[in-house]
mmCIF file of C-alpha atoms in Angstrom:
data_model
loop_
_atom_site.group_PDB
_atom_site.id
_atom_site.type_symbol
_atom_site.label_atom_id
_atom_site.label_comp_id
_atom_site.label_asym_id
_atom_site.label_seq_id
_atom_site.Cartn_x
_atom_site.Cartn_y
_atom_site.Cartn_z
ATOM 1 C CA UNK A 1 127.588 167.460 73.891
ATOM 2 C CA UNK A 2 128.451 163.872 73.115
ATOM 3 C CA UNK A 3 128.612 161.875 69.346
ATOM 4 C CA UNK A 4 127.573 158.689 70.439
ATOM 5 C CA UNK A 5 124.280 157.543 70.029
ATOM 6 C CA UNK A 6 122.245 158.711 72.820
ATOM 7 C CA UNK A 7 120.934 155.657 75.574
ATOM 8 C CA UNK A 8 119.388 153.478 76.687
ATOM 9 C CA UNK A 9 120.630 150.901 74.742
ATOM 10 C CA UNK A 10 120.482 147.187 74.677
ATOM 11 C CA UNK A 11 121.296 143.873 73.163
ATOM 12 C CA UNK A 12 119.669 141.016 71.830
ATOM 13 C CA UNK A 13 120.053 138.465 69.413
ATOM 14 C CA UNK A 14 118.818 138.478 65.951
ATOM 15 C CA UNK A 15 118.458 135.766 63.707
ATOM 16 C CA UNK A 16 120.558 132.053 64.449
ATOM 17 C CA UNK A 17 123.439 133.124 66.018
ATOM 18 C CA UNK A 18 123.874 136.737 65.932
ATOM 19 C CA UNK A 19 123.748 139.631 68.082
ATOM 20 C CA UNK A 20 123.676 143.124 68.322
ATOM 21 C CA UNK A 21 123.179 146.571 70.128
ATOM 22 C CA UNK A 22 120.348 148.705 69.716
ATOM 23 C CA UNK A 23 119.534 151.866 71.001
ATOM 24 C CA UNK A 24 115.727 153.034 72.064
ATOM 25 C CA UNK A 25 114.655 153.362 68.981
ATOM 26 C CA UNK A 26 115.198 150.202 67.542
ATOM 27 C CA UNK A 27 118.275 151.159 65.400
ATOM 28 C CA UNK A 28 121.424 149.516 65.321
ATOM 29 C CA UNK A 29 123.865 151.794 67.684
ATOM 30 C CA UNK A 30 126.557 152.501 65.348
ATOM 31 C CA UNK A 31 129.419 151.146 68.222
ATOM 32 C CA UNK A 32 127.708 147.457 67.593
ATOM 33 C CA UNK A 33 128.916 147.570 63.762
ATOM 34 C CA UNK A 34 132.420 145.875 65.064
ATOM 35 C CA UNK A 35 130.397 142.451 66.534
ATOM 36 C CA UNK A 36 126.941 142.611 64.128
ATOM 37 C CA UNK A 37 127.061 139.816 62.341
ATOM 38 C CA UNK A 38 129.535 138.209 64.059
ATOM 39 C CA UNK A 39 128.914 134.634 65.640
ATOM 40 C CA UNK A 40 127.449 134.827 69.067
ATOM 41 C CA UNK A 41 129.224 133.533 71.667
ATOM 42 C CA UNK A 42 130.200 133.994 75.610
ATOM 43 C CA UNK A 43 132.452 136.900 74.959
ATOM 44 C CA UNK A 44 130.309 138.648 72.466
ATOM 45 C CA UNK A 45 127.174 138.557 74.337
ATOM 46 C CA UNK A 46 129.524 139.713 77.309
ATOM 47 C CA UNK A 47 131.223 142.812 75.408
ATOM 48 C CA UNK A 48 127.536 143.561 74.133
ATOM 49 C CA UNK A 49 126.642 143.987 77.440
ATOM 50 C CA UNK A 50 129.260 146.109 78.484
ATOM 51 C CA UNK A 51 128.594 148.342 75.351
ATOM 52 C CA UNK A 52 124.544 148.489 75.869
ATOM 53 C CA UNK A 53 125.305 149.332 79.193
ATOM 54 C CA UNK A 54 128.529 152.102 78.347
ATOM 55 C CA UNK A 55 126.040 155.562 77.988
ATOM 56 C CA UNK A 56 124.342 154.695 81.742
ATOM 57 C CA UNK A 57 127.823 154.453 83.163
ATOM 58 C CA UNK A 58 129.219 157.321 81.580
ATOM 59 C CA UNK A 59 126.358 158.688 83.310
ATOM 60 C CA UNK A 60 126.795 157.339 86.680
ATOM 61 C CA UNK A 61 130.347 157.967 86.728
ATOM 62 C CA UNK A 62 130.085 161.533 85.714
ATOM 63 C CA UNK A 63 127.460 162.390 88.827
ATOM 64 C CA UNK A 64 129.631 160.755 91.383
ATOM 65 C CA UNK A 65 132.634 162.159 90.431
ATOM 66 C CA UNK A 66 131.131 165.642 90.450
ATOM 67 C CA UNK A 67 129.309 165.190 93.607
ATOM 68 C CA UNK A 68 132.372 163.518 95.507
ATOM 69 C CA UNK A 69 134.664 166.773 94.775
ATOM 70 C CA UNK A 70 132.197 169.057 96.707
ATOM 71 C CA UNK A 71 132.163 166.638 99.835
ATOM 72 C CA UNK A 72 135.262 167.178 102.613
ATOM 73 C CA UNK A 73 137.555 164.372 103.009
ATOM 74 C CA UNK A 74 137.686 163.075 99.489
ATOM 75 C CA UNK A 75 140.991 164.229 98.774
ATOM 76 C CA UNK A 76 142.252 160.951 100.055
ATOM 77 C CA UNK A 77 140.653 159.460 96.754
ATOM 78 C CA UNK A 78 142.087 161.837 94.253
ATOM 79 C CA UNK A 79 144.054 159.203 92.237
ATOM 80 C CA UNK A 80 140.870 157.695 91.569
ATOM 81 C CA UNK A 81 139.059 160.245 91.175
ATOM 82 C CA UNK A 82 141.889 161.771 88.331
ATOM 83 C CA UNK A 83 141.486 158.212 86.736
ATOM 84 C CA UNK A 84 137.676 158.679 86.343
ATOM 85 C CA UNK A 85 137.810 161.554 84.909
ATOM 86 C CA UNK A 86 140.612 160.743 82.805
ATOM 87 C CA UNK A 87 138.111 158.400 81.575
ATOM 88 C CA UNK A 88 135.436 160.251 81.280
ATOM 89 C CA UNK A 89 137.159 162.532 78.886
ATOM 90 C CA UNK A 90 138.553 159.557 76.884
ATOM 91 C CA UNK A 91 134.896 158.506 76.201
ATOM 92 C CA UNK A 92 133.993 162.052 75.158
ATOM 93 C CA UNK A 93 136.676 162.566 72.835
ATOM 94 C CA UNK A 94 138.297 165.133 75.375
ATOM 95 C CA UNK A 95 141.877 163.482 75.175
#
């Protein structure tokens, strides 16, 4: 169903300087090869975040989009919800 590497994943730092994210495992999650290496700093930790955390919101997003189109009323949201899905596709190669 999906080619990335599955969740949870995290970051962390390894070695002076450097950071990286890591799946459950232990291994490297193969996203994290375009800042390995690279110096840490605000940014980078920040975008490492954002990219441990990127399987959990697919996640999340997914459910609630599902679940809000079988609740009444939420046709007032449908922009949104088209973007989320839109993006939920994106992420899963669907585009």
């Amino acid at each position: 169903m999906t080619d990335y590497t599955p969740g949870p994943w995290h970051y962390a730092t390894k070695g002076p300087g450097l950071l990286g994210v890591f799946c459950g495992d232990g291994r490297l999650a193969r996203p994290a090869d375009l800042i390995a290496g690279v110096a840490a700093s605000d940014n980078h930790e920040a975008n490492a975040r954002l990219i441990a955390a990127a399987p959990d919101l697919l996640a999340a997003l997914d459910f609630l989009t599902r679940a809000a189109r079988t609740e009444p009323g939420m046709a007032i949201y449908e922009a949104h919800l088209a973007e989320a899905e839109a993006a939920i596709a994106r992420a899963r190669g669907e585009n």
